[in-house]
mmCIF file of C-alpha atoms in Angstrom:
data_model
loop_
_atom_site.group_PDB
_atom_site.id
_atom_site.type_symbol
_atom_site.label_atom_id
_atom_site.label_comp_id
_atom_site.label_asym_id
_atom_site.label_seq_id
_atom_site.Cartn_x
_atom_site.Cartn_y
_atom_site.Cartn_z
ATOM 1 C CA UNK A 6 -87.877 19.804 114.880
ATOM 2 C CA UNK A 7 -84.747 21.234 116.560
ATOM 3 C CA UNK A 8 -81.577 20.934 114.429
ATOM 4 C CA UNK A 9 -79.866 18.786 117.088
ATOM 5 C CA UNK A 10 -82.485 16.073 116.479
ATOM 6 C CA UNK A 11 -82.190 15.822 112.696
ATOM 7 C CA UNK A 12 -80.429 12.452 112.981
ATOM 8 C CA UNK A 13 -83.523 11.066 114.694
ATOM 9 C CA UNK A 14 -86.141 12.667 112.460
ATOM 10 C CA UNK A 15 -88.043 9.411 112.019
ATOM 11 C CA UNK A 16 -88.325 8.633 115.759
ATOM 12 C CA UNK A 17 -89.342 12.248 116.341
ATOM 13 C CA UNK A 18 -92.092 11.876 113.754
ATOM 14 C CA UNK A 19 -93.268 8.589 115.253
ATOM 15 C CA UNK A 20 -93.669 10.241 118.657
ATOM 16 C CA UNK A 21 -95.923 12.766 116.956
ATOM 17 C CA UNK A 22 -97.911 10.103 115.137
ATOM 18 C CA UNK A 23 -100.287 9.214 117.969
ATOM 19 C CA UNK A 24 -103.979 9.285 117.013
ATOM 20 C CA UNK A 25 -105.654 12.681 117.455
ATOM 21 C CA UNK A 26 -106.864 13.380 120.989
ATOM 22 C CA UNK A 27 -110.571 12.549 121.104
ATOM 23 C CA UNK A 28 -111.319 12.465 124.857
ATOM 24 C CA UNK A 29 -111.376 15.189 127.467
ATOM 25 C CA UNK A 30 -110.822 15.086 131.209
ATOM 26 C CA UNK A 31 -114.070 14.373 133.035
ATOM 27 C CA UNK A 32 -114.798 12.901 136.506
ATOM 28 C CA UNK A 33 -115.681 9.538 134.979
ATOM 29 C CA UNK A 34 -112.119 9.304 133.643
ATOM 30 C CA UNK A 35 -110.609 8.942 137.121
ATOM 31 C CA UNK A 36 -113.476 7.642 139.284
ATOM 32 C CA UNK A 37 -111.848 4.199 139.625
ATOM 33 C CA UNK A 38 -108.379 5.538 140.467
ATOM 34 C CA UNK A 39 -106.956 5.555 144.022
ATOM 35 C CA UNK A 40 -107.764 8.668 146.107
ATOM 36 C CA UNK A 41 -104.265 10.185 146.068
ATOM 37 C CA UNK A 42 -104.031 9.746 142.314
ATOM 38 C CA UNK A 43 -107.374 11.494 141.914
ATOM 39 C CA UNK A 44 -106.219 14.391 144.111
ATOM 40 C CA UNK A 45 -103.138 14.886 141.955
ATOM 41 C CA UNK A 46 -105.121 14.754 138.715
ATOM 42 C CA UNK A 47 -107.822 17.095 139.980
ATOM 43 C CA UNK A 48 -105.086 19.550 140.923
ATOM 44 C CA UNK A 49 -103.170 19.072 137.657
ATOM 45 C CA UNK A 50 -105.811 18.872 134.916
ATOM 46 C CA UNK A 51 -108.676 21.302 134.370
ATOM 47 C CA UNK A 52 -112.095 19.863 133.482
ATOM 48 C CA UNK A 53 -112.665 19.319 129.761
ATOM 49 C CA UNK A 54 -108.923 19.431 129.012
ATOM 50 C CA UNK A 55 -107.988 17.108 126.086
ATOM 51 C CA UNK A 56 -106.300 13.926 127.313
ATOM 52 C CA UNK A 57 -103.086 14.394 125.363
ATOM 53 C CA UNK A 58 -100.423 11.688 125.563
ATOM 54 C CA UNK A 59 -97.550 13.798 124.195
ATOM 55 C CA UNK A 60 -96.031 17.176 125.021
ATOM 56 C CA UNK A 61 -93.456 19.392 123.331
ATOM 57 C CA UNK A 62 -91.411 21.321 125.887
ATOM 58 C CA UNK A 63 -88.842 24.091 125.719
ATOM 59 C CA UNK A 64 -86.558 24.570 128.692
ATOM 60 C CA UNK A 65 -83.347 26.054 129.972
ATOM 61 C CA UNK A 66 -81.220 25.323 132.972
ATOM 62 C CA UNK A 67 -77.912 23.880 134.043
ATOM 63 C CA UNK A 68 -76.429 20.419 133.880
ATOM 64 C CA UNK A 69 -73.415 19.102 135.764
ATOM 65 C CA UNK A 70 -70.675 18.027 133.346
ATOM 66 C CA UNK A 71 -67.661 18.212 135.597
ATOM 67 C CA UNK A 72 -69.050 21.567 136.746
ATOM 68 C CA UNK A 73 -72.445 23.199 136.259
ATOM 69 C CA UNK A 74 -73.022 24.390 132.663
ATOM 70 C CA UNK A 75 -76.034 26.186 131.226
ATOM 71 C CA UNK A 76 -78.154 24.576 128.504
ATOM 72 C CA UNK A 77 -81.169 25.207 126.296
ATOM 73 C CA UNK A 78 -83.314 22.311 125.114
ATOM 74 C CA UNK A 79 -86.419 21.179 123.296
ATOM 75 C CA UNK A 80 -88.058 17.889 124.223
ATOM 76 C CA UNK A 81 -90.787 15.763 122.710
ATOM 77 C CA UNK A 82 -92.168 13.429 125.377
ATOM 78 C CA UNK A 83 -94.746 10.654 125.467
ATOM 79 C CA UNK A 84 -94.272 8.678 128.724
ATOM 80 C CA UNK A 85 -95.611 5.389 127.372
ATOM 81 C CA UNK A 86 -93.679 5.584 124.068
ATOM 82 C CA UNK A 87 -90.518 7.584 124.740
ATOM 83 C CA UNK A 88 -88.854 10.937 124.216
ATOM 84 C CA UNK A 89 -86.249 12.928 122.310
ATOM 85 C CA UNK A 90 -84.385 15.581 124.319
ATOM 86 C CA UNK A 91 -82.298 17.847 122.069
ATOM 87 C CA UNK A 92 -80.026 20.397 123.734
ATOM 88 C CA UNK A 93 -77.066 22.735 123.383
ATOM 89 C CA UNK A 94 -74.449 23.605 126.004
ATOM 90 C CA UNK A 95 -70.803 24.682 126.102
ATOM 91 C CA UNK A 96 -67.648 23.056 127.453
ATOM 92 C CA UNK A 97 -64.373 25.004 127.446
ATOM 93 C CA UNK A 98 -66.118 27.631 125.362
ATOM 94 C CA UNK A 99 -67.011 25.147 122.629
ATOM 95 C CA UNK A 100 -70.669 24.527 121.673
ATOM 96 C CA UNK A 101 -71.801 20.966 122.254
ATOM 97 C CA UNK A 102 -75.139 19.845 120.870
ATOM 98 C CA UNK A 103 -76.951 16.565 120.499
ATOM 99 C CA UNK A 104 -79.732 14.476 121.947
ATOM 100 C CA UNK A 105 -80.815 11.818 124.380
ATOM 101 C CA UNK A 106 -83.611 9.615 123.118
ATOM 102 C CA UNK A 107 -85.763 6.658 124.070
ATOM 103 C CA UNK A 108 -87.907 5.469 121.165
ATOM 104 C CA UNK A 109 -89.205 2.071 120.060
ATOM 105 C CA UNK A 110 -87.734 0.584 123.242
ATOM 106 C CA UNK A 111 -84.177 1.730 122.485
ATOM 107 C CA UNK A 112 -82.142 4.380 124.296
ATOM 108 C CA UNK A 113 -79.318 6.411 122.782
ATOM 109 C CA UNK A 114 -77.149 9.437 123.579
ATOM 110 C CA UNK A 115 -75.207 11.275 120.877
ATOM 111 C CA UNK A 116 -73.337 14.554 121.416
ATOM 112 C CA UNK A 117 -70.929 16.466 119.161
ATOM 113 C CA UNK A 118 -68.786 19.609 119.230
ATOM 114 C CA UNK A 119 -70.117 22.078 116.709
ATOM 115 C CA UNK A 120 -72.426 19.354 115.460
ATOM 116 C CA UNK A 121 -69.434 17.619 113.837
ATOM 117 C CA UNK A 122 -66.834 16.157 116.237
ATOM 118 C CA UNK A 123 -68.201 13.289 118.384
ATOM 119 C CA UNK A 124 -67.687 13.716 122.116
ATOM 120 C CA UNK A 125 -70.050 11.117 123.513
ATOM 121 C CA UNK A 126 -72.172 8.306 122.116
ATOM 122 C CA UNK A 127 -73.874 5.509 124.001
ATOM 123 C CA UNK A 128 -76.526 2.896 123.305
ATOM 124 C CA UNK A 129 -77.388 -0.680 124.247
ATOM 125 C CA UNK A 130 -79.416 -2.493 126.876
ATOM 126 C CA UNK A 131 -78.251 -0.546 129.937
ATOM 127 C CA UNK A 132 -78.739 2.836 128.275
ATOM 128 C CA UNK A 133 -82.196 1.760 127.122
ATOM 129 C CA UNK A 134 -83.209 0.541 130.557
ATOM 130 C CA UNK A 135 -82.037 3.755 132.208
ATOM 131 C CA UNK A 136 -83.847 5.804 129.555
ATOM 132 C CA UNK A 137 -87.056 3.869 130.246
ATOM 133 C CA UNK A 138 -86.794 4.992 133.862
ATOM 134 C CA UNK A 139 -86.459 8.585 132.730
ATOM 135 C CA UNK A 140 -89.531 8.295 130.499
ATOM 136 C CA UNK A 141 -91.534 6.959 133.442
ATOM 137 C CA UNK A 142 -90.324 9.676 135.821
ATOM 138 C CA UNK A 143 -91.246 12.396 133.361
ATOM 139 C CA UNK A 144 -94.891 11.316 133.342
ATOM 140 C CA UNK A 145 -95.467 14.245 135.712
ATOM 141 C CA UNK A 146 -94.842 16.545 132.728
ATOM 142 C CA UNK A 147 -97.832 14.964 130.928
ATOM 143 C CA UNK A 148 -100.483 14.319 133.626
ATOM 144 C CA UNK A 149 -103.071 13.821 130.881
ATOM 145 C CA UNK A 150 -101.283 10.589 129.916
ATOM 146 C CA UNK A 151 -102.192 8.978 133.272
ATOM 147 C CA UNK A 152 -104.179 6.149 131.666
ATOM 148 C CA UNK A 153 -100.954 4.629 130.307
ATOM 149 C CA UNK A 154 -99.877 3.585 133.814
ATOM 150 C CA UNK A 155 -101.204 1.486 136.681
ATOM 151 C CA UNK A 156 -101.724 3.474 139.904
ATOM 152 C CA UNK A 157 -101.675 2.501 143.573
ATOM 153 C CA UNK A 158 -101.697 4.704 146.680
ATOM 154 C CA UNK A 159 -99.119 4.191 149.412
ATOM 155 C CA UNK A 160 -99.959 5.973 152.640
ATOM 156 C CA UNK A 161 -101.808 9.281 153.031
ATOM 157 C CA UNK A 162 -99.654 11.395 150.707
ATOM 158 C CA UNK A 163 -98.085 9.170 148.042
ATOM 159 C CA UNK A 164 -99.197 7.417 144.882
ATOM 160 C CA UNK A 165 -97.150 5.061 142.709
ATOM 161 C CA UNK A 166 -97.330 4.902 138.910
ATOM 162 C CA UNK A 167 -96.188 1.677 137.223
ATOM 163 C CA UNK A 168 -95.178 2.001 133.581
ATOM 164 C CA UNK A 169 -94.398 -1.122 131.546
ATOM 165 C CA UNK A 170 -91.713 -1.116 128.829
ATOM 166 C CA UNK A 171 -89.888 -3.813 126.899
ATOM 167 C CA UNK A 172 -87.143 -3.778 129.544
ATOM 168 C CA UNK A 173 -89.637 -4.277 132.385
ATOM 169 C CA UNK A 174 -91.605 -2.235 134.894
ATOM 170 C CA UNK A 175 -90.654 1.211 136.163
ATOM 171 C CA UNK A 176 -92.283 2.375 139.396
ATOM 172 C CA UNK A 177 -92.429 6.099 140.120
ATOM 173 C CA UNK A 178 -93.488 7.361 143.552
ATOM 174 C CA UNK A 179 -95.192 10.775 143.691
ATOM 175 C CA UNK A 180 -95.245 12.715 146.987
ATOM 176 C CA UNK A 181 -98.226 15.092 147.199
ATOM 177 C CA UNK A 182 -99.123 18.086 149.332
ATOM 178 C CA UNK A 183 -102.495 18.166 151.084
ATOM 179 C CA UNK A 184 -104.046 20.011 148.115
ATOM 180 C CA UNK A 185 -102.828 17.335 145.669
ATOM 181 C CA UNK A 186 -99.958 19.356 144.224
ATOM 182 C CA UNK A 187 -96.759 17.472 143.409
ATOM 183 C CA UNK A 188 -93.839 18.011 145.774
ATOM 184 C CA UNK A 189 -91.349 15.437 144.543
ATOM 185 C CA UNK A 190 -90.985 12.085 142.839
ATOM 186 C CA UNK A 191 -88.627 9.209 143.512
ATOM 187 C CA UNK A 192 -87.780 5.804 142.112
ATOM 188 C CA UNK A 193 -85.133 3.116 141.888
ATOM 189 C CA UNK A 194 -83.695 3.860 138.454
ATOM 190 C CA UNK A 195 -81.271 1.747 136.440
ATOM 191 C CA UNK A 196 -77.972 3.565 135.974
ATOM 192 C CA UNK A 197 -74.243 3.814 136.611
ATOM 193 C CA UNK A 198 -73.727 7.145 138.383
ATOM 194 C CA UNK A 199 -70.715 5.975 140.397
ATOM 195 C CA UNK A 200 -68.916 4.119 137.587
ATOM 196 C CA UNK A 201 -69.194 0.814 139.454
ATOM 197 C CA UNK A 202 -71.549 -0.870 136.990
ATOM 198 C CA UNK A 203 -75.218 -0.590 136.128
ATOM 199 C CA UNK A 204 -77.784 -1.366 138.799
ATOM 200 C CA UNK A 205 -80.742 0.276 140.498
ATOM 201 C CA UNK A 206 -79.992 3.494 142.414
ATOM 202 C CA UNK A 207 -82.228 5.983 144.228
ATOM 203 C CA UNK A 208 -83.225 8.728 141.806
ATOM 204 C CA UNK A 209 -85.579 11.638 142.246
ATOM 205 C CA UNK A 210 -86.857 15.069 141.349
ATOM 206 C CA UNK A 211 -87.684 17.985 143.646
ATOM 207 C CA UNK A 212 -90.396 20.330 142.371
ATOM 208 C CA UNK A 213 -89.721 23.986 143.232
ATOM 209 C CA UNK A 214 -92.410 25.710 141.142
ATOM 210 C CA UNK A 215 -95.349 24.751 138.949
ATOM 211 C CA UNK A 216 -97.116 26.486 136.086
ATOM 212 C CA UNK A 217 -100.194 26.022 133.922
ATOM 213 C CA UNK A 218 -100.097 25.400 130.174
ATOM 214 C CA UNK A 219 -103.242 24.680 128.146
ATOM 215 C CA UNK A 220 -105.169 23.737 131.271
ATOM 216 C CA UNK A 221 -102.446 21.404 132.632
ATOM 217 C CA UNK A 222 -100.342 22.084 135.739
ATOM 218 C CA UNK A 223 -96.790 20.743 135.510
ATOM 219 C CA UNK A 224 -93.447 21.362 137.271
ATOM 220 C CA UNK A 225 -91.781 24.459 135.811
ATOM 221 C CA UNK A 226 -88.717 24.620 138.067
ATOM 222 C CA UNK A 227 -87.119 21.383 139.210
ATOM 223 C CA UNK A 228 -83.938 19.630 140.341
ATOM 224 C CA UNK A 229 -83.040 16.009 139.591
ATOM 225 C CA UNK A 230 -80.316 13.605 140.589
ATOM 226 C CA UNK A 231 -79.107 10.251 141.814
ATOM 227 C CA UNK A 232 -79.044 9.019 145.431
ATOM 228 C CA UNK A 233 -82.185 11.029 146.038
ATOM 229 C CA UNK A 234 -83.257 10.998 149.681
ATOM 230 C CA UNK A 235 -79.849 9.821 150.927
ATOM 231 C CA UNK A 236 -76.848 11.620 152.420
ATOM 232 C CA UNK A 237 -75.344 11.641 148.891
ATOM 233 C CA UNK A 238 -78.222 13.594 147.355
ATOM 234 C CA UNK A 239 -76.231 16.827 146.898
ATOM 235 C CA UNK A 240 -73.403 14.876 145.273
ATOM 236 C CA UNK A 241 -75.805 13.116 142.908
ATOM 237 C CA UNK A 242 -77.740 16.163 141.719
ATOM 238 C CA UNK A 243 -76.910 16.818 138.068
ATOM 239 C CA UNK A 244 -79.876 18.571 136.476
ATOM 240 C CA UNK A 245 -81.711 21.844 137.144
ATOM 241 C CA UNK A 246 -84.321 23.081 134.709
ATOM 242 C CA UNK A 247 -86.947 25.711 134.078
ATOM 243 C CA UNK A 248 -89.789 24.783 131.718
ATOM 244 C CA UNK A 249 -90.530 27.738 129.436
ATOM 245 C CA UNK A 250 -93.351 26.361 127.301
ATOM 246 C CA UNK A 251 -95.465 23.245 126.894
ATOM 247 C CA UNK A 252 -97.726 22.292 124.013
ATOM 248 C CA UNK A 253 -99.826 19.144 124.430
ATOM 249 C CA UNK A 254 -100.826 16.980 121.492
#
């Protein structure tokens, strides 16, 4: 467990407490899925790969906090159950560390200078609902967890995953290339990016590179932000990341 996540040791452990993976990826597993969904899975998961529902990721990148700032992070992610994202960055030369989490239906953000002085804390219904949207969007980092969602194709190159949480449904639209590889994802995510109150806003992720870990192809270089697909997309972009490692469990 990363030191930034010590305050949420129990939720971290619960995310790891899923039953051992007992099934592997075989054609029968996706025969009833829509064609576009099958194309994505066939591209993303090698035959006989264990159908893990959880992944531990390490990453680095930059996040926009006033200006772009570099970060390093470790994340434990299970799309149907939640995540803990623990990271470290710097503002004005001072180290800031903490976590974002969504576990047991509750979202929370807690960040401190030097691990001591609070700089930002948030929780409650709106934070939880926004965090649920993030968990759903990040399903593309655990393609082997596909059975936790409902899938429906929309047109020749898109499929939509519907994830159900305590706060309601989250619908994530995946845009695929002709070979089934993921190009981008988009959704209407609950949030307050403009400070005008929480509501649904366009949100999305552009996939710039992919890589293979333990038989699973996932995005390894990506950009994310609000107002995705609109003329405010550049303004809304706030996250750029490179996935360094992924261990599925």
